[in-house]
Amino acid sequence: MAARNCLKFLLGHEARTLDAVDPTATVLDYLRLEERRTGTKEGCAEGDCGACTVVVARPSPEGGLRYQAVNACIQPLGTLDGAQLITVEDLAAADGTLHPVQQAMVDCHGSQCGFCTPGFVMSLFAMTKEGFPPETDDQAIDEILAGNLCRCTGYAPIARAAHGLAAMEITDGFDARREETQAALAAMDDGADVSLTEDETRWFHAPASADGLAELMLQYPDATIVAGATDVGLWLTKHLMRPDPLIWLGRARDLATIEETTTDITIGAGVTYSDALAHLSWTWPDFGAVVRRIGSTQIRNAGTIGGNVANGSPIGDTPPMLIALGARLHLRQGRIRRVIPIEDFFIDYGKQDRAPGEFVEAVTIPRPAPGQIFKAYKLSKRFDQDISAVMGAFSLFVDEGRIVTARVAFGGMAGTPKRSPSAEAALTGHTLEKSAFETAMRALAIDFKPLTDMRASAAYRLKAAQNMLMRVFIEVTDEDAATRLWDKRGIDDAGL
Amino acid sequence: MPASDLAVHRSTIHESAARHVTGTAPYIDDLPELPGTLHIAFGLAQRAHARIVAMDLSAVRDFPGVVLVLTGADMPPDVDISPVHAHDEPILATDVVEFHGHPIFAVAAATRDAARRAARLAKVTYEDMDAHIDIEAARPKGRTVVTPMTLNRGDAPAALSTAPHVIAGRCAVGGQEHFYLESQIAMAIPGEGGEIKVLSSTQHPTEIQHMVAEALGVALHLVTVEMRRMGGGFGGKETSGNVFACIAALVARKTGRPAKFRPDRDDDMIVTGKRHDFVIDYRVGFDDDGMVLGIEGTFAARCGWSADLSGPITDRALFHADNAYYYPAARFVSLPLKTNTVSNCAFRGFGGPQGVVLAERVMDEIAYALGLDPLEVRLRNLYGTDTRNVTPYHQTVEDNVAPRLMTELADKADYAARKARIREANAKSPVIRRGIALTPVKFGISFTATQYNQAGALVHVYTDGSIMLNHGGTEMGQGLHVKVGQVVAAEFGLDIGAVRITATDTSKVPNTSATAASSGSDLNGMAAQAAARQIRERLTAFAAERWQVAADSVKFENGTVTVGGETLSFADFVKRAYNARVQLSASGFYKTPKIHWDRAAGRGRPFYYYAYGAACAEVAVDTLTGEYRVLRVDILHDVGKSLNPAIDIGQIEGGFVQGMGWLTTEELWWDGQGRLRTHAPSTYKIPACGDRPLHFEVALLENQANVEETIHRSKAVGEPPFMLAFSVLHAMSDAIASVADYRLCPRLDAPATPERVLNTIEALRARAK
């Protein structure tokens, strides 16, 4: 099938077909400069502040529509293909009646300067469409709003509005037009490969399948692959780069699958953090707890675990956990596929075991085995939505009180995410005794010479990494000890 | 006649709330652009301190879309945009760059994208000079940006020499990026005969007017500055907008085209000033009961490359080194150091919070030295009412409510019982330790530069009874417009809906002061009231004559006017007044009474009154990594008789969380080259939703009208709550103290990042050995 050369989406309830699309244009610039929809704001242009939050609705695999908040500032325009883009201008009724989300924000005095407000409204709107979690507590609200920064209110009135909304039954104009929207989106869903350009010099390709991607990658071995654009988006907005061609995975549905077997879980390269979260939390609670803190709801709705691995960052949060769990990486070049231990992928800073034209297709994570203990700790200046100073992951196989094997991996401690052979050796064969962990703590200094930067000093990184081992020890030997700030344990008499 | 309670002392919503939530409240970047509008970007120096040997801008000029490139050589000679006329701030650096990121040229192009791409193509050759990045590097050289100030009351050296206990120490506190969500922006539109209109996101339209006039070399009456709303200010738009407005105006002047300057967030954070970081050396003498006898402090501040407002900011640090405590003898000296970093500027509290750092540290030092509860030490040292009530700057505290606030809050928050429970739980917890602290705030209200304590307003009543209000204050989210609108509505007995507040405009109300120093509603509320009263008095006089009744029988209530047994709608009444040729427009003026200040002598009454508050915070600290979480915060705050309780509570909640960010996760970090590496929200971490206290209770102190005759006896609220966040720092300190059995003062500096907390824990453990 010939590639389609136009971009199709709904803006609110209006169909848009764009024949000329700048491959590196962002959704935000499109909204503000082309459509003059200026309700959506630019606060940072790097996906951190959430002032640009919009909602993207797509057909859900389970039927119906799925509404997800994303950061318009770092989303390439082409990623809207086949979606409904909803902005703050779309929410109020035609007669001006405010949407319940908007009314709640007004009633609770949730806006002061108002600049972040449209973003908060859209994040809350997405939640009203998706359904707040059952028994929405403050922690759930914090998770929903972690990607929206407000400098004026201290969040208290916004959280009050969110609590009120969580307790409401809300139907709105989008429900009323749901069938019409679904029909319009279905009509766009042609299964075609999409290739977009503004002037035929630079291209944005969106293959409709993994096979299509493989072919394109053979054709353009140095193409930039983009999934959620949560990293590449910043190349565009901050480094003013124009990678060409950009190849977007978002239309390749066969890359967005999660397969579970009795022994492992295989996550396709196009699976977002949000989609993987439930599977991971269920299997590995600590893995889920870390993923819940990666970026924000907006970032997790766009970003993928595949991308987190493929970009090879030394401070990505999932690689240390995947390494500790012994995950396997699926790479593909044309029809040639290979599977490697994920730790072997990370060769050096900025260098991965990926040939030109090759791409990450999936990652396979083994399920828990008997006697396996898995712990993961993300350490950052701010709890939510912050890049880790140190990310530690620990997998111990314990048999009759003795550590049979130990896998200890860290991010933020070297030029790549990597294991600590010395610490592993110090633990292996020992019982769960403090001295073994103390030896392992000292051993970390042999394997790691971390850097000092704005996130942490070298000394602190090492000390904190060592203390994470102590936390593992305390957690596996003293069930009564409160070791985590975000557990209710240990603060239950705080009179809250 | 009493004002109608229909309008004031009510929780009226923010005047733009419905527009905020629908995305229909325009900020400057949202406004339609005129045809031909140019977009501007800065070229930034890549050295902290260097001579520019050569600057090749040919690639910049040749970039497609570029229309104009401006360098320092294009600036009119001798133009200086120092807000205090220090003559140390050229618009663009010319021969010497003084910080990494110093703007060295500006490029104007047809699109924002083209301007930003072109700006990166400069080839600049530098010859490096000695750079002094931080306080310790600058201290030996001792270059200050303004003359230091000294406060001296009593004989501090003598008191220290005879005190039973003396502690010497040093405390440090970091700076802070404003992180207003809307970055700096200015748009300049050329007009006829040399006129220019500037839209600027600024807290100080009049200063923008002055700077633009200076840059263009024209009279003030040719420059009009308009400001409808800012997407946050926090002091960061008091002076920092000047350079953007001046460049936009120069581009507009030179090209005859409208020009817009909206820097990218990173450029904004690199180019604009921040809160000053301080290192404070102190000596405190006290008796066996923990009463301070004498205190000395030297307040060294990183001011950056130019004076900006560093003089009054470092002065205010000294004014608040007492916080709410009485010092029988005190000697404080400021050291406003010149550094090769961005020029620091105003930020909510304006140096006051940095002064409070010392006061609260000292209270902790005394408590640990004597084995007393820090709250007990704080309570004992509070200012008295009739005695022990003179500040280090010789102003008598006449309105002290701190003792009442602190004891009421201690009861309400159940401080003593919770503290006991926490200690018990900590003894059994190997990793997570909790802490609690209750701290006061006393904050002086008025500009210390006395001339700024004046304001103007303009009120028009139209013949349908609707009212247009304009005043010199600016709306940055703090709810100033709704408060001033309430004041005017109250004068006419109308609902707030009758009053429309329009953009702040130097052609409507001239010669205004910055909306700063928490003074917005105090000053502009009074000015607007004065304007409204003139009209009401004219209306009353008209009614008294027309209906032949006594003036005091004319009532303006509930949207009506009652006169001589007749009740008319306000609109009908106004129409009759118009027909009778009554002037329905007035300008009002206000100046704050009683204040005076002699900086050289360190003596006077710089503040009209004080605002007070107290906060009790409980935190949990992870002793393995230094991470923490704020569990519970109870606040009791004094806003006098609130004009608008909901708006005031919003200021308190927001100020508290912003203060907490300053003292905890917000860390500015420069590398060895003097490059600010925390120049975006990815690296600079303001509080997120999850950082707000799990339990967060804010109450206003009841039955406490301002003793001074402020607008409806309310009090300023913008800055004081910021310092309530010290309760969090000291609760963390309390939690940390547990690792040494509460025997040693942890001396936790700020920002208390997890790293600094863990280092403090480790240091404390080492000291305890």
GROMACS .gro file of C-alpha atoms in nm, chain A residues 207-339:
model
  133
  207PRO     CA    1   0.484   0.291   0.961
  208ALA     CA    2   0.172   0.095   1.042
  209SER     CA    3   0.357  -0.222   1.147
  210ALA     CA    4   0.684  -0.354   1.284
  211ASP     CA    5   0.759  -0.494   0.940
  212GLY     CA    6   0.709  -0.150   0.792
  213LEU     CA    7   0.942  -0.007   1.053
  214ALA     CA    8   1.204  -0.273   0.975
  215GLU     CA    9   1.191  -0.183   0.607
  216LEU     CA   10   1.217   0.188   0.674
  217MET     CA   11   1.511   0.132   0.903
  218LEU     CA   12   1.693  -0.056   0.629
  219GLN     CA   13   1.621   0.232   0.398
  220TYR     CA   14   1.723   0.497   0.653
  221PRO     CA   15   1.967   0.321   0.888
  222ASP     CA   16   2.048   0.644   1.072
  223ALA     CA   17   1.691   0.758   1.112
  224THR     CA   18   1.582   0.884   1.451
  225ILE     CA   19   1.321   0.657   1.601
  226VAL     CA   20   1.071   0.827   1.822
  227ALA     CA   21   0.807   0.662   2.037
  228GLY     CA   22   0.675   0.900   2.303
  229ALA     CA   23   0.910   1.183   2.208
  230THR     CA   24   0.965   1.255   2.576
  231ASP     CA   25   1.338   1.272   2.507
  232VAL     CA   26   1.355   1.348   2.135
  233GLY     CA   27   1.099   1.623   2.186
  234LEU     CA   28   1.364   1.816   2.378
  235TRP     CA   29   1.612   1.775   2.095
  236LEU     CA   30   1.365   1.970   1.888
  237THR     CA   31   1.266   2.239   2.136
  238LYS     CA   32   1.588   2.287   2.330
  239HIS     CA   33   1.869   2.188   2.097
  240LEU     CA   34   1.679   2.312   1.790
  241MET     CA   35   1.776   1.989   1.614
  242ARG     CA   36   1.599   1.869   1.304
  243PRO     CA   37   1.660   1.495   1.296
  244ASP     CA   38   1.570   1.357   0.957
  245PRO     CA   39   1.390   1.137   0.899
  246LEU     CA   40   1.192   1.092   1.216
  247ILE     CA   41   1.026   0.755   1.238
  248TRP     CA   42   0.739   0.730   1.481
  249LEU     CA   43   0.638   0.394   1.628
  250GLY     CA   44   0.296   0.504   1.736
  251ARG     CA   45   0.105   0.358   1.442
  252ALA     CA   46   0.270   0.017   1.461
  253ARG     CA   47   0.016  -0.161   1.676
  254ASP     CA   48   0.210  -0.486   1.679
  255LEU     CA   49   0.481  -0.304   1.873
  256ALA     CA   50   0.232  -0.197   2.137
  257THR     CA   51   0.156  -0.542   2.271
  258ILE     CA   52   0.222  -0.699   2.607
  259GLU     CA   53   0.250  -1.077   2.611
  260GLU     CA   54   0.239  -1.266   2.936
  261THR     CA   55   0.344  -1.627   2.969
  262THR     CA   56   0.390  -1.838   3.278
  263THR     CA   57   0.758  -1.754   3.282
  264ASP     CA   58   0.785  -1.399   3.161
  265ILE     CA   59   0.633  -1.077   3.031
  266THR     CA   60   0.729  -0.937   2.693
  267ILE     CA   61   0.670  -0.569   2.644
  268GLY     CA   62   0.672  -0.430   2.291
  269ALA     CA   63   0.881  -0.125   2.213
  270GLY     CA   64   0.571   0.085   2.158
  271VAL     CA   65   0.412   0.013   2.495
  272THR     CA   66   0.384   0.324   2.709
  273TYR     CA   67   0.474   0.333   3.076
  274SER     CA   68   0.107   0.385   3.151
  275ASP     CA   69   0.008   0.069   2.966
  276ALA     CA   70   0.288  -0.137   3.116
  277LEU     CA   71   0.228  -0.014   3.469
  278ALA     CA   72  -0.052  -0.246   3.571
  279HIS     CA   73   0.134  -0.553   3.445
  280LEU     CA   74   0.454  -0.450   3.616
  281SER     CA   75   0.297  -0.345   3.945
  282TRP     CA   76   0.119  -0.673   3.969
  283THR     CA   77   0.431  -0.875   3.900
  284TRP     CA   78   0.697  -0.663   4.063
  285PRO     CA   79   0.547  -0.412   4.307
  286ASP     CA   80   0.873  -0.218   4.341
  287PHE     CA   81   0.907  -0.191   3.964
  288GLY     CA   82   0.557  -0.048   3.951
  289ALA     CA   83   0.632   0.192   4.235
  290VAL     CA   84   0.928   0.332   4.041
  291VAL     CA   85   0.742   0.354   3.710
  292ARG     CA   86   0.471   0.547   3.889
  293ARG     CA   87   0.736   0.811   3.961
  294ILE     CA   88   0.886   0.829   3.612
  295GLY     CA   89   0.808   1.169   3.470
  296SER     CA   90   0.442   1.239   3.517
  297THR     CA   91   0.108   1.110   3.396
  298GLN     CA   92   0.162   1.308   3.075
  299ILE     CA   93   0.509   1.164   3.025
  300ARG     CA   94   0.402   0.809   3.109
  301ASN     CA   95   0.115   0.836   2.863
  302ALA     CA   96   0.364   0.908   2.587
  303GLY     CA   97   0.697   0.757   2.690
  304THR     CA   98   0.781   0.391   2.650
  305ILE     CA   99   0.997   0.139   2.829
  306GLY     CA  100   1.147   0.055   2.490
  307GLY     CA  101   1.253   0.416   2.449
  308ASN     CA  102   1.388   0.430   2.802
  309VAL     CA  103   1.617   0.140   2.712
  310ALA     CA  104   1.698   0.236   2.354
  311ASN     CA  105   1.819   0.587   2.426
  312GLY     CA  106   2.087   0.439   2.648
  313SER     CA  107   2.077   0.709   2.912
  314PRO     CA  108   2.287   0.640   3.221
  315ILE     CA  109   2.005   0.777   3.432
  316GLY     CA  110   1.704   0.601   3.283
  317ASP     CA  111   1.498   0.444   3.559
  318THR     CA  112   1.391   0.114   3.405
  319PRO     CA  113   1.730  -0.019   3.283
  320PRO     CA  114   1.876  -0.089   3.631
  321MET     CA  115   1.559  -0.275   3.724
  322LEU     CA  116   1.557  -0.468   3.397
  323ILE     CA  117   1.924  -0.556   3.444
  324ALA     CA  118   1.868  -0.674   3.799
  325LEU     CA  119   1.577  -0.888   3.686
  326GLY     CA  120   1.779  -1.042   3.405
  327ALA     CA  121   1.562  -0.906   3.127
  328ARG     CA  122   1.633  -0.982   2.762
  329LEU     CA  123   1.629  -0.732   2.482
  330HIS     CA  124   1.487  -0.812   2.137
  331LEU     CA  125   1.665  -0.633   1.854
  332ARG     CA  126   1.568  -0.644   1.490
  333GLN     CA  127   1.734  -0.542   1.167
  334GLY     CA  128   1.525  -0.615   0.861
  335ARG     CA  129   1.426  -0.976   0.911
  336ILE     CA  130   1.718  -1.056   1.137
  337ARG     CA  131   1.633  -1.078   1.503
  338ARG     CA  132   1.859  -1.129   1.801
  339VAL     CA  133   1.804  -1.147   2.174
   0.00000   0.00000   0.00000
